Coordinates of C-alpha atoms in Angstrom, one line a residue:
X24 CA 15.0 -8.4 58.0
X25 CA 12.1 -7.9 55.6
X26 CA 11.0 -4.0 54.6
X27 CA 7.6 -3.1 56.4
X28 CA 4.6 -2.4 54.0
X29 CA 4.3 1.3 55.2
X30 CA 7.7 1.3 54.2
X31 CA 7.2 0.5 50.8
X32 CA 3.7 0.3 50.8
X33 CA 1.6 1.2 47.2
X34 CA 0.9 4.6 47.9
X35 CA 3.7 6.1 48.7
X36 CA 5.9 3.9 46.8
X37 CA 4.3 5.1 44.2
X38 CA 4.1 8.9 45.7
X39 CA 7.8 8.5 45.6
X40 CA 7.9 6.9 41.6
X41 CA 6.3 9.7 40.2
X42 CA 8.5 12.0 42.0
X43 CA 11.3 10.1 40.5
X44 CA 9.6 9.9 37.3
X45 CA 8.9 13.9 36.6
X46 CA 12.6 15.3 37.7
X47 CA 14.4 12.4 35.5
X48 CA 11.7 13.0 32.3
X49 CA 13.1 16.9 32.6
X50 CA 15.9 16.2 33.0
X51 CA 16.7 14.3 29.6
X52 CA 13.9 16.5 28.2
X53 CA 16.8 19.5 29.3
X54 CA 19.4 17.3 27.8
X55 CA 17.8 16.4 25.0
X56 CA 17.3 19.7 23.2
X57 CA 20.1 21.8 20.2
X58 CA 22.9 23.6 22.4
X59 CA 23.5 27.2 21.0
X60 CA 24.7 25.9 17.4
X61 CA 21.9 24.3 16.6
X62 CA 23.4 21.1 17.3
X63 CA 21.9 18.0 19.2
X64 CA 23.8 16.8 21.6
X65 CA 24.0 13.2 20.6
X66 CA 27.3 13.4 22.7
X67 CA 25.7 12.9 25.8
X68 CA 22.6 11.4 26.3
X69 CA 19.9 10.8 29.4
X70 CA 17.2 8.7 28.4
X71 CA 14.2 7.6 32.1
X72 CA 12.2 4.5 32.2
X73 CA 9.2 3.4 34.0
X74 CA 8.2 -0.6 34.2
X75 CA 5.1 -2.0 35.2
X76 CA 5.0 -5.7 35.7
X77 CA 2.9 -8.6 37.7
X78 CA 4.2 -12.0 37.8
X79 CA 1.5 -15.1 39.3
X80 CA 3.4 -17.4 40.7
X81 CA 2.3 -21.0 42.6
X82 CA 5.1 -21.2 45.0
X83 CA 6.1 -18.0 46.4
X84 CA 8.2 -18.9 49.4
X85 CA 9.4 -22.1 47.6
X86 CA 8.2 -24.2 49.5
X87 CA 8.7 -28.2 49.3
X88 CA 7.6 -30.5 47.1
X89 CA 5.4 -32.2 50.0
X90 CA 4.2 -29.1 51.7
X91 CA 1.9 -26.5 51.2
X92 CA 2.6 -23.4 48.0
X93 CA 2.5 -20.2 48.8
X94 CA 0.7 -18.8 46.1
X95 CA 1.2 -14.8 45.1
X96 CA 0.4 -12.4 42.4
X97 CA 3.9 -9.7 42.6
X98 CA 3.4 -6.3 41.7
X99 CA 6.5 -4.3 40.8
X100 CA 7.2 -0.7 40.0
X101 CA 10.6 -0.2 38.4
X102 CA 11.1 4.0 36.8
X103 CA 15.2 3.7 36.1
X104 CA 17.0 5.9 34.6
X105 CA 20.2 5.7 31.3
X106 CA 23.1 7.9 30.5
X107 CA 25.8 7.4 27.6
X108 CA 28.4 9.7 27.3
X109 CA 30.9 10.1 24.5
X110 CA 32.9 13.2 24.8
X111 CA 36.6 14.5 24.5
X112 CA 35.9 14.4 28.4
X113 CA 34.4 12.0 29.1
X114 CA 33.4 8.0 27.6
X115 CA 31.1 5.6 29.8
X116 CA 27.9 4.6 30.4
X117 CA 25.3 4.2 33.4
X118 CA 22.3 1.7 34.0
X119 CA 20.3 1.6 37.1
X120 CA 16.8 1.0 38.1
X121 CA 14.7 0.7 41.8
X122 CA 12.1 -2.3 41.9
X123 CA 9.8 -1.9 44.0
X124 CA 8.3 -5.2 44.6
X125 CA 4.8 -5.4 45.8
X126 CA 2.9 -9.1 47.3
X127 CA -0.1 -9.9 47.3
X128 CA -2.7 -12.6 48.4
X129 CA 0.3 -13.8 51.0
X130 CA 1.8 -12.5 54.0
X131 CA 5.0 -10.8 53.1
X132 CA 5.9 -7.6 53.3
X133 CA 6.7 -5.1 50.2
X134 CA 10.5 -4.6 49.9
X135 CA 12.7 -2.9 47.5
X136 CA 16.3 -3.5 45.3
X137 CA 18.4 -1.5 43.5
X138 CA 20.1 -2.6 40.2
X139 CA 22.6 -0.6 38.4
X140 CA 25.4 -1.8 35.9
X141 CA 28.3 1.8 35.2
X142 CA 31.2 2.5 33.5
X143 CA 33.3 5.5 32.9
X144 CA 36.6 6.9 31.8
X145 CA 37.9 10.5 32.3
X146 CA 40.0 11.7 30.5
X147 CA 42.6 14.9 31.4
X148 CA 45.8 16.5 30.4
X149 CA 45.7 15.5 26.6
X150 CA 44.7 12.3 27.5
X151 CA 47.6 11.5 29.6
X152 CA 45.8 11.0 33.2
X153 CA 42.4 9.0 33.0
X154 CA 40.4 7.8 36.1
X155 CA 38.3 4.6 35.0
X156 CA 35.3 3.8 37.0
X157 CA 33.2 1.0 37.6
X158 CA 30.0 0.8 39.8
X159 CA 27.8 -2.2 40.5
X160 CA 24.9 -3.2 42.6
X161 CA 22.6 -5.9 42.3
X162 CA 21.4 -9.6 43.8
X163 CA 24.2 -11.6 44.3
X164 CA 23.5 -15.3 45.7
X165 CA 25.3 -16.1 49.4
X166 CA 25.9 -20.0 49.4
X167 CA 26.1 -22.0 46.7
X168 CA 24.7 -25.2 48.6
X169 CA 21.4 -22.2 50.2
X170 CA 17.8 -23.6 51.3
X171 CA 15.9 -23.6 48.2
X172 CA 17.5 -20.9 45.0
X173 CA 16.1 -19.9 41.8
X174 CA 16.7 -18.2 38.7
X175 CA 14.1 -15.3 39.8
X176 CA 15.0 -11.9 42.5
X177 CA 10.9 -11.2 42.5
X178 CA 10.3 -14.6 45.1
X179 CA 10.9 -15.1 48.9
X180 CA 14.2 -16.4 48.5
X181 CA 16.2 -16.3 51.9
X182 CA 19.3 -17.3 50.0
X183 CA 20.4 -13.5 48.0
X184 CA 21.8 -10.4 49.9
X185 CA 22.6 -7.4 47.7
X186 CA 26.2 -6.5 47.1
X187 CA 27.6 -3.0 46.3
X188 CA 30.8 -3.1 44.0
X189 CA 33.0 0.1 43.3
X190 CA 36.0 0.6 41.1
X191 CA 38.1 3.6 41.0
X192 CA 41.5 3.4 39.0
X193 CA 43.1 6.2 38.2
X194 CA 46.5 6.3 35.8
X195 CA 49.1 8.3 34.6
X196 CA 50.9 7.7 31.5
X197 CA 53.9 9.5 29.6
X198 CA 57.6 9.5 28.8
X199 CA 61.0 9.9 30.8
X200 CA 63.8 11.9 28.7
X201 CA 62.4 10.1 25.0
X202 CA 63.8 6.8 26.5
X203 CA 61.0 4.9 28.1
X204 CA 57.6 4.9 28.2
X205 CA 56.0 4.9 32.2
X206 CA 52.7 4.1 33.0
X207 CA 51.6 5.0 37.3
X208 CA 48.4 3.5 38.5
X209 CA 46.5 3.0 41.0
X210 CA 42.5 1.2 42.2
X211 CA 40.5 1.4 44.6
X212 CA 37.7 -1.0 45.3
X213 CA 35.3 -1.8 47.9
X214 CA 32.9 -4.8 48.1
X215 CA 29.8 -4.3 50.6
X216 CA 27.3 -6.7 51.2
X217 CA 23.5 -6.3 52.8
X218 CA 23.2 -7.3 55.8
X219 CA 26.6 -9.3 55.6
X220 CA 29.8 -9.1 56.7
X221 CA 30.6 -12.4 54.6
X222 CA 31.8 -10.6 51.0
X223 CA 33.0 -7.8 52.4
X224 CA 36.6 -6.2 51.3
X225 CA 38.5 -3.6 50.5
X226 CA 41.3 -3.8 48.5
X227 CA 44.2 -0.6 47.6
X228 CA 47.2 -1.3 44.9
X229 CA 49.5 0.5 43.5
X230 CA 50.8 -0.1 40.3
X231 CA 54.3 1.2 37.7
X232 CA 55.1 0.5 34.2
X233 CA 57.9 0.9 31.9
X234 CA 59.2 0.0 29.3
X235 CA 61.1 1.1 26.1
X236 CA 59.8 3.4 23.8
X237 CA 57.6 1.8 20.5
X238 CA 55.3 -0.4 23.3
X239 CA 55.0 -3.6 22.1
X240 CA 55.1 -2.8 17.7
X241 CA 59.4 -3.2 18.4
X242 CA 60.9 -6.0 17.6
X243 CA 62.5 -6.9 21.4
X244 CA 62.2 -4.6 23.9
X245 CA 62.3 -4.7 27.2
X246 CA 59.7 -3.7 30.3
X247 CA 59.8 -3.0 34.2
X248 CA 56.9 -3.4 36.0
X249 CA 56.1 -3.1 39.8
X250 CA 53.3 -3.5 42.3
X251 CA 51.7 -3.5 45.9
X252 CA 49.0 -4.7 47.4
X253 CA 46.5 -4.6 50.4
X254 CA 43.1 -6.0 50.7
X255 CA 41.1 -7.1 53.9
X256 CA 37.7 -8.4 53.8
X257 CA 34.9 -8.3 57.0
X258 CA 35.8 -12.0 58.4
X259 CA 39.5 -12.4 57.0
X260 CA 42.8 -10.7 57.5
X261 CA 44.9 -8.1 56.0
X262 CA 46.6 -10.0 53.4
X263 CA 49.4 -8.1 50.4
X264 CA 51.2 -9.0 47.9
X265 CA 54.3 -7.0 46.0
X266 CA 56.2 -8.0 43.6
X267 CA 58.8 -6.3 40.5
X268 CA 59.8 -8.0 37.2
X269 CA 62.2 -7.1 34.6
X270 CA 61.1 -8.6 31.2
X271 CA 61.4 -8.1 27.7
X272 CA 58.8 -9.0 24.7
X273 CA 59.2 -10.2 21.6
X274 CA 56.9 -9.3 18.2
X275 CA 57.9 -11.4 15.1
X276 CA 56.0 -10.3 13.2
X277 CA 52.6 -8.3 13.1
X278 CA 50.1 -11.5 13.9
X279 CA 52.6 -12.5 16.6
X280 CA 54.3 -11.5 19.8
X281 CA 55.9 -13.0 23.3
X282 CA 57.1 -12.2 26.6
X283 CA 58.6 -13.0 29.9
X284 CA 59.6 -12.3 33.2
X285 CA 61.3 -12.9 35.9
X286 CA 61.7 -11.4 39.5
X287 CA 60.3 -11.5 42.8
X288 CA 57.6 -11.8 45.0
X289 CA 56.6 -11.0 48.6
X290 CA 53.0 -11.7 50.2
X291 CA 51.5 -13.2 53.1
X292 CA 48.2 -15.4 51.4
X293 CA 49.3 -18.8 53.1
X294 CA 51.5 -17.7 56.0
X295 CA 51.0 -14.9 59.2
X296 CA 54.1 -13.6 58.0
X297 CA 54.7 -11.7 54.8
X298 CA 57.0 -14.6 52.7
X299 CA 59.8 -13.7 49.5
X300 CA 60.1 -15.6 46.7
X301 CA 60.9 -16.0 43.3
X302 CA 58.5 -15.7 40.7
X303 CA 58.3 -15.2 36.9
X304 CA 56.0 -15.4 34.0
X305 CA 55.5 -16.2 30.2
X306 CA 52.8 -15.1 28.0
X307 CA 51.6 -15.0 24.4
X308 CA 48.9 -13.8 21.8
X309 CA 48.7 -14.5 18.2
X310 CA 46.4 -12.0 16.1
X311 CA 45.7 -13.3 12.5
X312 CA 42.9 -11.0 11.8
X313 CA 41.0 -8.4 13.9
X314 CA 38.0 -10.8 13.8
X315 CA 40.3 -13.5 15.6
X316 CA 42.2 -14.2 19.0
X317 CA 44.5 -16.1 20.9
X318 CA 45.9 -15.0 24.6
X319 CA 47.6 -17.7 27.0
X320 CA 49.8 -16.3 29.9
X321 CA 51.6 -18.3 32.3
X322 CA 53.0 -17.4 36.0
X323 CA 54.8 -18.9 38.5
X324 CA 53.5 -18.5 42.7
X325 CA 55.0 -20.4 45.0
X326 CA 51.0 -20.3 46.5
X327 CA 49.4 -21.7 43.3
X328 CA 50.6 -21.2 39.8
X329 CA 48.3 -19.6 37.7
X330 CA 47.4 -18.8 34.1
X331 CA 44.4 -17.5 30.8
X332 CA 44.1 -18.9 28.3
X333 CA 41.5 -17.1 25.7
X334 CA 40.3 -17.9 22.1
X335 CA 37.4 -15.6 20.4
X336 CA 36.9 -16.0 16.9
X337 CA 33.5 -14.3 15.7
X338 CA 32.6 -13.9 12.1
X339 CA 30.6 -11.6 10.3
X340 CA 26.6 -12.5 12.0
X341 CA 28.6 -15.1 14.8
X342 CA 30.6 -15.5 17.9
X343 CA 33.2 -18.5 19.3
X344 CA 34.5 -18.1 22.9
X345 CA 36.6 -19.7 24.6
X346 CA 38.4 -18.9 28.2
X347 CA 40.6 -21.4 31.1
X348 CA 42.4 -19.6 34.5
X349 CA 42.6 -19.6 36.9
X350 CA 44.0 -17.1 39.9
X351 CA 43.3 -15.3 42.9
X352 CA 40.6 -13.4 44.4
X353 CA 40.0 -11.2 47.3
X354 CA 36.4 -11.1 49.3
X355 CA 33.7 -11.0 47.2
X356 CA 31.4 -12.7 45.2
X357 CA 33.2 -16.7 43.9
X358 CA 31.9 -17.5 39.8
X359 CA 31.8 -14.1 38.1
X360 CA 35.1 -15.0 35.8
X361 CA 33.5 -17.8 34.3
X362 CA 29.6 -16.5 33.4
X363 CA 28.9 -14.9 30.0
X364 CA 26.1 -12.9 30.0
X365 CA 24.2 -12.7 26.1
X366 CA 25.5 -9.2 26.4
X367 CA 29.4 -9.7 25.6
X368 CA 28.6 -11.7 23.2
X369 CA 26.4 -9.5 21.0
X370 CA 29.5 -7.0 21.9
X371 CA 31.8 -9.3 20.3
X372 CA 29.5 -9.5 17.1
X373 CA 29.0 -6.0 16.8
X374 CA 32.5 -5.2 16.8
X375 CA 32.4 -5.2 13.1
X376 CA 29.6 -2.6 12.8
X377 CA 30.8 0.1 15.3
X378 CA 34.3 0.4 16.8
X379 CA 33.4 3.2 18.7
X380 CA 32.4 1.5 22.2
X381 CA 29.7 3.7 23.0
X382 CA 27.6 3.7 20.4
X383 CA 27.8 -0.2 19.9
X384 CA 26.2 -0.3 23.7
X385 CA 23.2 1.6 21.8
X386 CA 23.4 -1.2 19.2
X387 CA 24.0 -4.4 21.1
X388 CA 20.7 -3.6 23.9
X389 CA 18.7 -2.2 21.3
X390 CA 18.8 -5.7 19.6
X391 CA 19.0 -8.2 22.4
X392 CA 15.7 -6.1 23.7
X393 CA 14.5 -6.5 20.0
X394 CA 14.6 -9.9 19.9
X395 CA 13.5 -10.7 24.0
X396 CA 16.9 -11.6 25.8
X397 CA 18.2 -10.0 28.4
X398 CA 21.3 -8.7 28.2
X399 CA 22.2 -9.0 31.3
X400 CA 20.9 -13.4 32.0
X401 CA 23.8 -15.0 32.9
X402 CA 24.2 -19.3 34.0
X403 CA 25.4 -19.2 37.4
X404 CA 25.1 -16.6 40.1
X405 CA 28.0 -18.2 42.3
X406 CA 28.3 -17.7 45.8
X407 CA 30.5 -15.2 48.5
X408 CA 33.2 -15.9 50.1
X409 CA 35.5 -14.2 53.1
X410 CA 38.7 -14.7 52.6
X411 CA 41.1 -15.1 49.7
X412 CA 40.1 -17.6 47.4
X413 CA 42.1 -20.0 44.1
X414 CA 39.3 -20.4 41.6
X415 CA 39.5 -22.6 38.6
X416 CA 37.8 -21.2 36.0
X417 CA 36.8 -22.7 32.1
X418 CA 33.3 -20.9 30.0
X419 CA 32.3 -22.0 26.3
X420 CA 30.1 -19.9 24.7
X421 CA 28.8 -19.4 21.3
X422 CA 26.2 -16.9 19.9
X423 CA 24.6 -16.4 16.1
X424 CA 22.7 -13.8 15.0
X425 CA 20.3 -14.7 11.7
X426 CA 17.5 -12.5 10.1
X427 CA 15.0 -13.6 12.5
X428 CA 16.7 -16.3 14.4
X429 CA 19.9 -16.2 17.5
X430 CA 21.1 -18.7 19.2
X431 CA 23.6 -18.2 21.8
X432 CA 24.8 -22.2 24.1
X433 CA 26.8 -21.3 27.5
X434 CA 28.9 -23.8 28.9
X435 CA 31.1 -22.7 32.2
X436 CA 33.1 -24.4 35.2
X437 CA 34.8 -23.0 38.2
X438 CA 36.5 -25.0 40.9
X439 CA 37.1 -23.3 44.4
X440 CA 39.3 -23.7 47.4
X441 CA 40.1 -21.6 50.2
X442 CA 43.9 -20.0 50.0
X443 CA 44.4 -19.1 53.1
X444 CA 45.1 -22.1 55.5
X445 CA 44.6 -19.5 58.2
X446 CA 41.9 -18.5 57.8
X447 CA 38.5 -19.4 60.2
X448 CA 35.5 -17.3 58.1
X449 CA 32.2 -18.9 57.8
X450 CA 31.3 -19.3 54.7
X451 CA 31.1 -22.2 52.3
X452 CA 35.2 -23.0 51.5
X453 CA 34.3 -23.3 55.7
X454 CA 31.6 -25.0 56.0
X455 CA 32.0 -27.4 53.5
X456 CA 35.7 -27.3 51.3
X457 CA 36.1 -27.3 48.0
X458 CA 33.5 -25.8 45.9
X459 CA 32.3 -27.1 42.5
X460 CA 30.0 -24.5 40.0
X461 CA 28.4 -25.8 36.6
X462 CA 25.9 -24.9 34.3
X463 CA 24.6 -24.7 30.7
X464 CA 22.2 -22.8 28.5
X465 CA 20.3 -22.2 26.0
X466 CA 18.4 -19.0 24.3
X467 CA 16.3 -19.8 21.2
X468 CA 14.6 -16.4 19.9
X469 CA 13.0 -15.7 16.8
X470 CA 11.6 -11.7 15.2
X471 CA 7.9 -12.6 14.2
X472 CA 7.8 -9.2 13.5
X473 CA 9.3 -6.2 12.7
X474 CA 8.4 -5.4 16.3
X475 CA 7.1 -8.6 18.1
X476 CA 9.6 -11.7 19.2
X477 CA 9.5 -15.0 21.2
X478 CA 11.9 -15.9 23.1
X479 CA 12.7 -19.4 24.7
X480 CA 15.7 -20.2 27.1
X481 CA 16.3 -23.4 29.1
X482 CA 19.0 -23.9 31.9
X483 CA 20.3 -26.7 34.6
X484 CA 23.1 -25.1 37.2
X485 CA 24.9 -27.9 39.5
X486 CA 26.6 -27.0 42.2
X487 CA 28.3 -29.2 44.7
X488 CA 31.3 -29.6 47.3
X489 CA 34.7 -32.2 46.6
X490 CA 33.3 -34.8 49.4
X491 CA 29.9 -35.3 47.5
X492 CA 28.1 -34.0 51.0
X493 CA 26.1 -31.5 49.4
X494 CA 24.7 -31.1 45.8
X495 CA 22.1 -28.3 44.1
X496 CA 20.6 -28.6 41.0
X497 CA 17.9 -26.0 39.6
X498 CA 16.9 -26.7 36.1
X499 CA 14.1 -23.9 34.8
X500 CA 12.8 -23.2 31.4
X501 CA 11.9 -19.5 30.2
X502 CA 9.3 -18.5 28.0
X503 CA 9.3 -15.1 26.5
X504 CA 7.1 -13.2 24.4
X505 CA 8.2 -9.4 23.4
X506 CA 6.2 -6.7 21.4
X507 CA 6.3 -2.9 21.0
X508 CA 3.0 -0.5 20.9
X509 CA 5.4 1.9 19.2
X510 CA 8.1 3.3 19.4
X511 CA 8.6 4.4 23.3
X512 CA 6.3 1.8 24.7
X513 CA 6.9 -1.8 24.6
X514 CA 5.7 -5.5 26.5
X515 CA 6.4 -9.4 27.4
X516 CA 4.7 -11.7 28.2
X517 CA 6.3 -14.8 29.6
X518 CA 5.6 -18.3 31.3
X519 CA 8.2 -20.2 33.6
X520 CA 8.7 -23.4 35.3
X521 CA 11.7 -24.3 37.6
X522 CA 12.7 -27.3 39.4
X523 CA 15.0 -27.5 42.4
X524 CA 16.8 -30.9 44.1
X525 CA 19.2 -30.3 46.7
X526 CA 20.1 -32.5 49.9
X527 CA 17.8 -30.1 51.6
X528 CA 15.0 -29.2 49.8
X529 CA 13.3 -30.1 46.2
X530 CA 9.8 -27.8 44.6
X531 CA 8.6 -26.9 41.9
X532 CA 7.8 -23.6 40.3
X533 CA 5.1 -22.1 37.9
X534 CA 4.9 -18.3 37.2
X535 CA 3.4 -16.3 35.1
X536 CA 4.7 -12.6 34.1
X537 CA 3.6 -9.8 31.9
X538 CA 5.6 -6.1 31.8
X539 CA 5.0 -2.9 30.0
X540 CA 7.8 -0.6 29.7
X541 CA 8.0 3.4 28.8
X542 CA 10.9 4.9 27.4
X543 CA 10.6 8.8 28.0

């Protein structure tokens, strides 16, 4: 159910936002001050922001082409907070925003959405003990075949849920008596979907990796890997995986490395009780230069083989990426592994300019904002799965950064099947069988002046199942003009046209947007 207007009404929401912005602004000002020695605290920064935007749409409820459209105006207030840390103890970034959506000229109730993207590493004990953390919060499509789908989270689409993911991974590294190096690691992950159990999951794993001193730099070296994992979901039984592998690595020169492992694996992915079987893997890495890298691995499993093929190549102002993977996924969002964001593409380009990941993060986000590209824009939102799945995915992406113009192309495809034959979970795979997702997008951006730019994005997302009984196709065209009034105040004006067709509904939607963003 949607929150009532009293909970997120304009006056109440403005009051909460004003308090939040004041507190954030005070904290940001304090952290921007100099330390006792007169040096700027550049290693840790806090930047609050506030965005005010409005959208005029001719089809708020995504009504069918044969029905009357619900024209409306949507006002959005978005206080945000960005943190960057680059100290000896903590390295990472956090970006959070709360979107308060207020609807006018419609009976639809006001509501709030939250967006979070954060990752960081805490290093202790001279770097021998570290904790990696990652948390995300955002909107996720529930079904690949929802009654109506859209590329905007402000429309009244019933096919979306808020998905929260938290991962914590402590690891301990060191040497054993001058004979071997070790890494002991543990990982805990939890996915929570608001107002639904489809996609909820918990997993915990612990692993140990041993290798001869010198690691992969030696001509010939040995390694031993062991891991145990447990995972459960809101509608799935407890799944276990345990394996132990003994292997050899061979590095004939600095460009090439090879690895082979063999051992035993015990799992209950396709059986009631865990079954033990043999498993082995082969892997190869080729790095002819810092700009080019090819990675490939293949592993044999009793429930279905897995593999990874990845190629990346970057030049001074361009980046090429191709991936082909097949892997097991637990309950949660399906399709994420095949998606490329604008941020990932341009992060690869800026690697040549800035090696430090925290400083590079600032450069990439500043550039994308300057040319009017959404850092987190993706081509396909995937869907939620309630049990273990096997997904084969391919992704190809290209980006070219000129002196004033930018071109980004992304093509993705994935095929997903339910791995657990005993599962009775009700999701897309249980109702419709195997699901295929395909998407393509083209983005063009051009800087008119040092502070103004225009961008155009064309996207096509197609979903279907193995039998062909279900299908959907969403085409969208987005135009955007971005400008900056001063160093901290920016604005954007946009137009959107969407066309959607499926077995259940067809709709057309047009919208105009305006956004003003103040950074403090």
